[in-house]
Each structure stands twice: as C-alpha cells, then as structure tokens.
C-alpha cells in the first residue's frame, strides 16, 4: 500500500515537474528545484535596491525593473532619481535591477501571474516584443513632450503609435585587436572583404587565436542575428521591404550568406561560435582568443575594470562597408510602461520626472562612458561628445538603423528578429551543409511563415 | 489488545480525514496548474493574452515538426544514457568506498563536490573546459598527441549531446553513490563472512547479497534521477543552448525555446504535455516492478 502511495505521489510529481520545466531551472540530483521566476525573486537575483519613499499604508507603490548595467555609477544615479521621485510624489518605489538575460522570462512570468511591474527599462528588441504582444501602454503623450531626436522618435514606434520611450542609444562598434593588426602592418579595415583578407593574415588558431569572433548561436540574444542582417543589407539584400513584403530570397542575400559561410569554412572563427550566445563573443575577446568582435559598448566597461592592458590594445572602429551598402544596426535602451501594471500614471510620471532634469540625464549618459548616446536633441554638441574618443560612437548612433530595417515596425518584424531566423539559416549552412541558395530558400520560408500567418 | 472491526473502520476514516488538507494543498499547488497547463496546450495562448481554444492544432503542428521528434529522441538518449552510466558508476564507486582503506574520508568528501556545486557554476566551468580554443580538455588531448585538431565538443552536432550528457553524469554520480553507500554501510558483515565460509566468491557475494540488499534504494534513486534527468533544462541549456541547430535539443529546452524565444506558450505547453503519456508509462513500469516484488 505504501509503495502504491509512493508511486502515485511520484507519478504526480513527475508529470507536474515536466510541465513546470516550461520555465524553471529543472533540478538536478540532490538539488532543490530552482526558485520560481516570480517577480519578487528578481530582486534577490538581480541585486535589489531597497524600496524608497513613503511607507504609509495606502500609498501607491510603483514597481520599476531596470536593466542591470555594467557601470555601478549608473545604478547609484538612477537610485537617486528614484528616491527623489518617491519623495516628491509621495509614492513608494520598488527599484529592482534585473540582469538583461533574465528580463524576458521574469517579465513573462510576472505578466502571467498578474503581478507585472509598472515600469521597465530594457533593450528595445526585448521591450519591443512586449509591445508586439499588446503589453505596453501607449506613450505618445510623453514622446510629444520632449525634444527627442528624429532617430529616437522612431525607436518606439509600432505602426503609428509610440510604445517605448528611448533612454539612450547603444550603438555597436567593432572591437579590434590593434596590436595584432599593427604587428602584421595592417591598416584598420574599411570593408568586410578587406576585413576577411586581413583576418586570414592575423589568424593563428594553432596558438589559440582566431581573427574573428562572430557568435552564431541561436539561444537568444541579438548579436548574431544583428551581424547576419548587417551583412545581408551591406550586400544589397533585404529580409523584408518597407511595405512588409518578404524579399529575402535574392541573389544579394545568397552572396551575403556565402560570405558569412566562408568566414567559418576558412577557419577564421572558432567552431564553437555556432553555439555561442551574446556572452560568448565577449568572453572570447576578453580571453584573448578572438581578434575582432561586434558589440555594444558594455565590453569596454569590463576591460576598464578587469583588463586595462587589453583595452590599451583595443581599437574601436566603425562597421565596415559591404560591396553595395554600409549599415550599422543599432539598439537602444528604452522605458516601457506595462499596460497591466497597477500604476500606469505614476510610471509615466516617473519617465517625465527623469527627463525633466536634463542636466542629470546628460550626466547619466556621460557616466556610461561612450556606451550610451543621448536621445535628446542638442546634446551631441557637448564637450564630452566632441572628444575624439567619444565622437565616433555618436556618429555611429546617428547612422544606425533599426535591427529589422527596412521592415515596418510591427510585431512580425520583432518576432522574426527574436526568433533569430537569419542565424538559423546560417546554421543550416554550417551544420547541415546547406548551400547559400538553399539557406536563402529556408530563410524565405521562415519569414513567410511569420508574415503570411493569419 | 485486538482492535474491533468498527475501531478499524474509524481509524481508516480518521486517516482519510487527516489526509484531506494534504490532498487539497497538492491539488492547489500542483493539480490546478497542471490542469490549466494541459488546457492551454489546446489554445493559442501567448503572454498576457486570453487563450483561444484551437483544438488539436498545436499537437498536429507538433507532430509534423522535425525538431520536436529530434528533441524527443535526444531526450530518450540523454535520459537513458545518463541514468545507465550514473547507476553503474555510482554502484562501482559506492562498493569501492565501502572498503576499508587509507584516505577513505578524503575520497568520500572529494567525490561529493560535483553534487554540491551549483548547476550554473558546473555548466559554465564545463563550457570553458570544452572550448576548442582555450579549453583544458582539448589542450590535454592535443598535448598527449591523441588528437591532431581540437575536438569541437560544443559545435559538432554529432557529439554535442554527449558533451552535455557527460556534464550531467559528472554531476549526478555522487547522488547514486551516496544513496547506495548509505545502504551498504548498514549491511551486516557477518553475512559476507558466512558467505565466504560457504565458498562464495566476491562476485557471487555481490550478486546474491549486495544487489538484493540495495535493490530498493536503487529503484528509488533511479526513479528520482530519471525524473530529474528527463526534465533537465539547466544543464543542457547552459552548456549547449540546445544547439547547434537543435542538435542537443531536449524536450525541456525545446519547451523553453517555444515559450521564451518564439513567444508561444500554447505550443510550448503542447510540447510539455505531449510527454505526459511517456512519463505515465514509465511510472506504470516502476509500479509493476514494485508490485511484483511485493
């Protein structure tokens, strides 16, 4: 009888555990199941900043999840803004730093649990997915109140409606091991093809050094997808045109895919890149095993803190040009007001409070080094942005286009980007031996599945 | 004093009444989410939206999905392979550690380390060790002349699943080992002495004394480990990300991929729900063996 009972309990546990595996870290031997992804735990994992403001009963409580940044000063400054807002408005604020990699899962769990935060800050590609899921509040009113740049005004648009308020551009740059290039007497590359030829000279896998460090894993993140799309655009191809037509299967795309394939086939990139996520390229560069990576400015903060020698050997250059075009796909950090949050008005008030103090905003941008570029008109004239070290980043931000350019800003574009369709097509070539033509066909089919779905 | 029949009935009734709170708690904590998850698997549920019933559409799509079948096959290989190796190694190590030798305490403590480490640390450490550029495994293989080229542990689709399995085995063996060792330490040495006197060799002693004695623990540990391994998400996701191109995808990682990368909860839950019959069959097999023994 006891054994029967044990069997029944275990059967129920087994089935429930399987279903719970949907979102949890499944337990391994002897370990208690991982903590649930309830929002409250975001605080513990991400490093909670204590609640601020009034504790009086009945006071409104604004829950604000901010993306954890590599620069500590940012957290301190944002916390000060939160405290000032709480004191002025008489509201309680739960300010929580959430690691970028965890934001999506935690937010999805929180929304489903009916316990969503009121306000979030995250990457535009991530927050945009929630806009496409109808989870963000219209912020047309805020966007009309401040002098955002033209590029900034496009960041949060879905159709004709603004759903995200840009906080800062995070233009990507190309990090290159200048010492290795100088050692071989090479100038900085200006085109992708030139980069490839130089990479062949610098490449030294026998001694653990690959010239290029372009990750191609499909386990989330945007670096690999952004790289593939940049190459397609630079070769004159497009994934989806400005009218929403899938046009990816073109000779230009085939050539672009052939170029990407050649980088791996010729051993210029570590074979591990095909399972590499957004951390992989950072780690490879920091470990000194990759000579070139494409990344946002966060890696500079890591080098400043942990490896100043490597920073001294590093040069940041603009993205090379392709045979036909020269694009930089840029991202940004954005505020999103969660529609199902309990304090939508207070969340919007916080954004206004944040932008009302432009001096502090400018200081916050500058404290991030050149990793962040301002979204407000006129700030590029400051001494900081006229500095030769910082100027290229501002230029890069100005020239950047959205990650799914030139497709219309809608949920389909965001779904295609977050599903990493281009990465998967490249993997078909690298793993399953598909030809560039076949990969382009696969890509067309994948895009059409999204764009032609009911 | 012998209980009367009415007293026995009363005792049983009391037992049933006392179980009600537990049953209710289990139903609320596990039963309701389970039922809701199964229902959602028949809907077009996405985050934040109301689910719309779409019948078997998710399942039809799933059964036509090559990645699903690949993930199912990988799950079977991953679970079966890991359990078998963990069981054999755990048994071997337990028997060895049950012997009297100098430094026994040191080995017991050392072998516990993989089990005690957080999964995240283990996965990240192995990822570094597997790296084809700076990983210690390739460095040792190249240094010893066993290979000419670094082995692409995480990018070769033919071996990537086995790379993930190795990490699970490394981490899971201590669980088997210490469970079995606990029973071995309770066995009466006189039984072995008597067997020796009767002429039983070491293998016969193992087969006729040790194995029957540890069989109940083996069943429970195997069952628990099977559940954990079947649902192992953390290890596979952190070591391989389920890639490349789903080469190491298992049901747990594919469910996650559907839910959090493709933003489709309904489809994700259909993936998870589809393996319930398999799990129930596994349970029935275990129950059958238990009953037979009883």
mmCIF file of N, CA, C and O in Angstrom, chain B residues 54-102:
data_model
loop_
_atom_site.group_PDB
_atom_site.id
_atom_site.type_symbol
_atom_site.label_atom_id
_atom_site.label_comp_id
_atom_site.label_asym_id
_atom_site.label_seq_id
_atom_site.Cartn_x
_atom_site.Cartn_y
_atom_site.Cartn_z
ATOM 1 N N UNK B 54 -8.123 26.120 -29.736
ATOM 2 C CA UNK B 54 -7.888 25.837 -31.166
ATOM 3 C C UNK B 54 -7.838 24.337 -31.429
ATOM 4 O O UNK B 54 -7.289 23.883 -32.435
ATOM 5 N N UNK B 55 -8.375 23.576 -30.512
ATOM 6 C CA UNK B 55 -8.422 22.120 -30.708
ATOM 7 C C UNK B 55 -7.040 21.506 -30.736
ATOM 8 O O UNK B 55 -6.183 21.848 -29.926
ATOM 9 N N UNK B 56 -6.837 20.633 -31.706
ATOM 10 C CA UNK B 56 -5.588 19.869 -31.756
ATOM 11 C C UNK B 56 -4.514 20.529 -32.629
ATOM 12 O O UNK B 56 -3.506 19.911 -32.944
ATOM 13 N N UNK B 57 -4.749 21.769 -33.001
ATOM 14 C CA UNK B 57 -3.840 22.426 -33.950
ATOM 15 C C UNK B 57 -2.379 22.418 -33.467
ATOM 16 O O UNK B 57 -1.465 22.139 -34.249
ATOM 17 N N UNK B 58 -2.196 22.717 -32.180
ATOM 18 C CA UNK B 58 -0.818 22.720 -31.662
ATOM 19 C C UNK B 58 -0.186 21.344 -31.788
ATOM 20 O O UNK B 58 0.996 21.214 -32.134
ATOM 21 N N UNK B 59 -0.977 20.319 -31.476
ATOM 22 C CA UNK B 59 -0.437 18.961 -31.496
ATOM 23 C C UNK B 59 -0.171 18.482 -32.920
ATOM 24 O O UNK B 59 0.814 17.799 -33.188
ATOM 25 N N UNK B 60 -1.057 18.859 -33.828
ATOM 26 C CA UNK B 60 -0.843 18.465 -35.226
ATOM 27 C C UNK B 60 0.443 19.114 -35.739
ATOM 28 O O UNK B 60 1.289 18.459 -36.354
ATOM 29 N N UNK B 61 0.602 20.403 -35.413
ATOM 30 C CA UNK B 61 1.820 21.116 -35.811
ATOM 31 C C UNK B 61 3.050 20.480 -35.183
ATOM 32 O O UNK B 61 4.096 20.335 -35.824
ATOM 33 N N UNK B 62 2.881 20.074 -33.957
ATOM 34 C CA UNK B 62 3.996 19.478 -33.216
ATOM 35 C C UNK B 62 4.435 18.156 -33.843
ATOM 36 O O UNK B 62 5.628 17.921 -34.046
ATOM 37 N N UNK B 63 3.463 17.323 -34.156
ATOM 38 C CA UNK B 63 3.809 16.007 -34.692
ATOM 39 C C UNK B 63 4.349 16.097 -36.127
ATOM 40 O O UNK B 63 4.920 15.144 -36.636
ATOM 41 N N UNK B 64 4.164 17.249 -36.750
ATOM 42 C CA UNK B 64 4.751 17.449 -38.082
ATOM 43 C C UNK B 64 6.099 18.178 -37.987
ATOM 44 O O UNK B 64 6.733 18.441 -39.001
ATOM 45 N N UNK B 65 6.480 18.489 -36.768
ATOM 46 C CA UNK B 65 7.678 19.288 -36.536
ATOM 47 C C UNK B 65 8.890 18.366 -36.319
ATOM 48 O O UNK B 65 8.950 17.616 -35.342
ATOM 49 N N UNK B 66 9.841 18.434 -37.236
ATOM 50 C CA UNK B 66 11.016 17.553 -37.141
ATOM 51 C C UNK B 66 11.820 17.831 -35.877
ATOM 52 O O UNK B 66 12.408 16.927 -35.290
ATOM 53 N N UNK B 67 11.844 19.092 -35.477
ATOM 54 C CA UNK B 67 12.648 19.447 -34.293
ATOM 55 C C UNK B 67 12.059 18.782 -33.044
ATOM 56 O O UNK B 67 12.794 18.357 -32.146
ATOM 57 N N UNK B 68 10.736 18.676 -33.013
ATOM 58 C CA UNK B 68 10.097 18.025 -31.862
ATOM 59 C C UNK B 68 10.555 16.567 -31.765
ATOM 60 O O UNK B 68 10.946 16.105 -30.694
ATOM 61 N N UNK B 69 10.506 15.866 -32.887
ATOM 62 C CA UNK B 69 10.894 14.451 -32.859
ATOM 63 C C UNK B 69 12.373 14.309 -32.525
ATOM 64 O O UNK B 69 12.775 13.378 -31.831
ATOM 65 N N UNK B 70 13.161 15.241 -33.026
ATOM 66 C CA UNK B 70 14.588 15.213 -32.704
ATOM 67 C C UNK B 70 14.792 15.420 -31.197
ATOM 68 O O UNK B 70 15.600 14.737 -30.564
ATOM 69 N N UNK B 71 14.039 16.366 -30.649
ATOM 70 C CA UNK B 71 14.164 16.658 -29.217
ATOM 71 C C UNK B 71 13.721 15.460 -28.381
ATOM 72 O O UNK B 71 14.322 15.154 -27.344
ATOM 73 N N UNK B 72 12.675 14.798 -28.855
ATOM 74 C CA UNK B 72 12.176 13.616 -28.128
ATOM 75 C C UNK B 72 13.226 12.502 -28.150
ATOM 76 O O UNK B 72 13.497 11.868 -27.118
ATOM 77 N N UNK B 73 13.791 12.309 -29.319
ATOM 78 C CA UNK B 73 14.837 11.271 -29.450
ATOM 79 C C UNK B 73 16.034 11.628 -28.570
ATOM 80 O O UNK B 73 16.565 10.778 -27.848
ATOM 81 N N UNK B 74 16.430 12.888 -28.618
ATOM 82 C CA UNK B 74 17.561 13.334 -27.794
ATOM 83 C C UNK B 74 17.258 13.155 -26.307
ATOM 84 O O UNK B 74 18.128 12.789 -25.527
ATOM 85 N N UNK B 75 16.008 13.416 -25.926
ATOM 86 C CA UNK B 75 15.630 13.262 -24.513
ATOM 87 C C UNK B 75 15.774 11.808 -24.084
ATOM 88 O O UNK B 75 16.259 11.518 -22.982
ATOM 89 N N UNK B 76 15.357 10.910 -24.966
ATOM 90 C CA UNK B 76 15.458 9.483 -24.642
ATOM 91 C C UNK B 76 16.922 9.074 -24.504
ATOM 92 O O UNK B 76 17.305 8.378 -23.550
ATOM 93 N N UNK B 77 17.749 9.542 -25.434
ATOM 94 C CA UNK B 77 19.186 9.203 -25.378
ATOM 95 C C UNK B 77 19.812 9.813 -24.123
ATOM 96 O O UNK B 77 20.554 9.153 -23.388
ATOM 97 N N UNK B 78 19.465 11.075 -23.892
ATOM 98 C CA UNK B 78 20.035 11.803 -22.751
ATOM 99 C C UNK B 78 19.642 11.120 -21.433
ATOM 100 O O UNK B 78 20.498 10.853 -20.588
ATOM 101 N N UNK B 79 18.363 10.820 -21.302
ATOM 102 C CA UNK B 79 17.886 10.224 -20.044
ATOM 103 C C UNK B 79 18.446 8.816 -19.874
ATOM 104 O O UNK B 79 19.035 8.487 -18.838
ATOM 105 N N UNK B 80 18.261 7.995 -20.901
ATOM 106 C CA UNK B 80 18.705 6.600 -20.808
ATOM 107 C C UNK B 80 20.204 6.504 -20.587
ATOM 108 O O UNK B 80 20.666 5.786 -19.691
ATOM 109 N N UNK B 81 20.956 7.246 -21.383
ATOM 110 C CA UNK B 81 22.415 7.184 -21.293
ATOM 111 C C UNK B 81 22.925 7.672 -19.951
ATOM 112 O O UNK B 81 23.762 7.027 -19.314
ATOM 113 N N UNK B 82 22.409 8.787 -19.533
ATOM 114 C CA UNK B 82 22.882 9.364 -18.262
ATOM 115 C C UNK B 82 22.537 8.451 -17.084
ATOM 116 O O UNK B 82 23.378 8.210 -16.213
ATOM 117 N N UNK B 83 21.316 7.936 -17.070
ATOM 118 C CA UNK B 83 20.900 7.100 -15.938
ATOM 119 C C UNK B 83 21.748 5.830 -15.880
ATOM 120 O O UNK B 83 22.230 5.441 -14.813
ATOM 121 N N UNK B 84 21.947 5.225 -17.029
ATOM 122 C CA UNK B 84 22.711 3.972 -17.057
ATOM 123 C C UNK B 84 24.130 4.192 -16.528
ATOM 124 O O UNK B 84 24.601 3.457 -15.656
ATOM 125 N N UNK B 85 24.785 5.222 -17.040
ATOM 126 C CA UNK B 85 26.176 5.460 -16.627
ATOM 127 C C UNK B 85 26.248 5.895 -15.166
ATOM 128 O O UNK B 85 27.108 5.448 -14.409
ATOM 129 N N UNK B 86 25.302 6.747 -14.768
ATOM 130 C CA UNK B 86 25.322 7.207 -13.370
ATOM 131 C C UNK B 86 25.092 6.036 -12.421
ATOM 132 O O UNK B 86 25.720 5.937 -11.370
ATOM 133 N N UNK B 87 24.207 5.143 -12.827
ATOM 134 C CA UNK B 87 23.898 3.986 -11.988
ATOM 135 C C UNK B 87 25.119 3.073 -11.859
ATOM 136 O O UNK B 87 25.503 2.690 -10.742
ATOM 137 N N UNK B 88 25.736 2.774 -12.989
ATOM 138 C CA UNK B 88 26.881 1.860 -12.956
ATOM 139 C C UNK B 88 28.060 2.469 -12.210
ATOM 140 O O UNK B 88 28.666 1.822 -11.352
ATOM 141 N N UNK B 89 28.358 3.723 -12.534
ATOM 142 C CA UNK B 89 29.486 4.373 -11.853
ATOM 143 C C UNK B 89 29.190 4.572 -10.365
ATOM 144 O O UNK B 89 30.057 4.373 -9.521
ATOM 145 N N UNK B 90 27.979 4.958 -10.066
ATOM 146 C CA UNK B 90 27.596 5.183 -8.669
ATOM 147 C C UNK B 90 27.714 3.910 -7.861
ATOM 148 O O UNK B 90 28.219 3.902 -6.732
ATOM 149 N N UNK B 91 27.295 2.800 -8.471
ATOM 150 C CA UNK B 91 27.370 1.498 -7.807
ATOM 151 C C UNK B 91 28.822 1.095 -7.583
ATOM 152 O O UNK B 91 29.213 0.683 -6.481
ATOM 153 N N UNK B 92 29.607 1.255 -8.625
ATOM 154 C CA UNK B 92 31.025 0.890 -8.544
ATOM 155 C C UNK B 92 31.739 1.704 -7.471
ATOM 156 O O UNK B 92 32.447 1.162 -6.612
ATOM 157 N N UNK B 93 31.534 3.003 -7.495
ATOM 158 C CA UNK B 93 32.209 3.862 -6.524
ATOM 159 C C UNK B 93 31.722 3.582 -5.103
ATOM 160 O O UNK B 93 32.504 3.625 -4.160
ATOM 161 N N UNK B 94 30.447 3.302 -4.973
ATOM 162 C CA UNK B 94 29.914 3.030 -3.631
ATOM 163 C C UNK B 94 30.545 1.772 -3.055
ATOM 164 O O UNK B 94 30.939 1.729 -1.885
ATOM 165 N N UNK B 95 30.643 0.741 -3.902
ATOM 166 C CA UNK B 95 31.251 -0.511 -3.434
ATOM 167 C C UNK B 95 32.718 -0.268 -3.065
ATOM 168 O O UNK B 95 33.197 -0.741 -2.025
ATOM 169 N N UNK B 96 33.408 0.481 -3.895
ATOM 170 C CA UNK B 96 34.821 0.769 -3.603
ATOM 171 C C UNK B 96 34.971 1.579 -2.316
ATOM 172 O O UNK B 96 35.829 1.285 -1.486
ATOM 173 N N UNK B 97 34.119 2.569 -2.162
ATOM 174 C CA UNK B 97 34.238 3.430 -0.972
ATOM 175 C C UNK B 97 33.754 2.746 0.298
ATOM 176 O O UNK B 97 33.970 3.245 1.389
ATOM 177 N N UNK B 98 33.127 1.592 0.130
ATOM 178 C CA UNK B 98 32.675 0.858 1.312
ATOM 179 C C UNK B 98 33.781 -0.027 1.871
ATOM 180 O O UNK B 98 33.628 -0.618 2.932
ATOM 181 N N UNK B 99 34.877 -0.112 1.119
ATOM 182 C CA UNK B 99 36.008 -0.909 1.598
ATOM 183 C C UNK B 99 36.809 -0.082 2.605
ATOM 184 O O UNK B 99 36.719 1.145 2.629
ATOM 185 N N UNK B 100 37.580 -0.808 3.399
ATOM 186 C CA UNK B 100 38.446 -0.101 4.354
ATOM 187 C C UNK B 100 39.788 0.200 3.707
ATOM 188 O O UNK B 100 40.497 -0.711 3.283
ATOM 189 N N UNK B 101 40.096 1.436 3.556
ATOM 190 C CA UNK B 101 41.418 1.817 3.039
ATOM 191 C C UNK B 101 41.756 3.213 3.539
ATOM 192 O O UNK B 101 40.868 3.984 3.953
ATOM 193 N N UNK B 102 43.040 3.524 3.492
ATOM 194 C CA UNK B 102 43.511 4.805 4.000
ATOM 195 C C UNK B 102 43.039 5.939 3.079
ATOM 196 O O UNK B 102 43.087 5.799 1.851
#
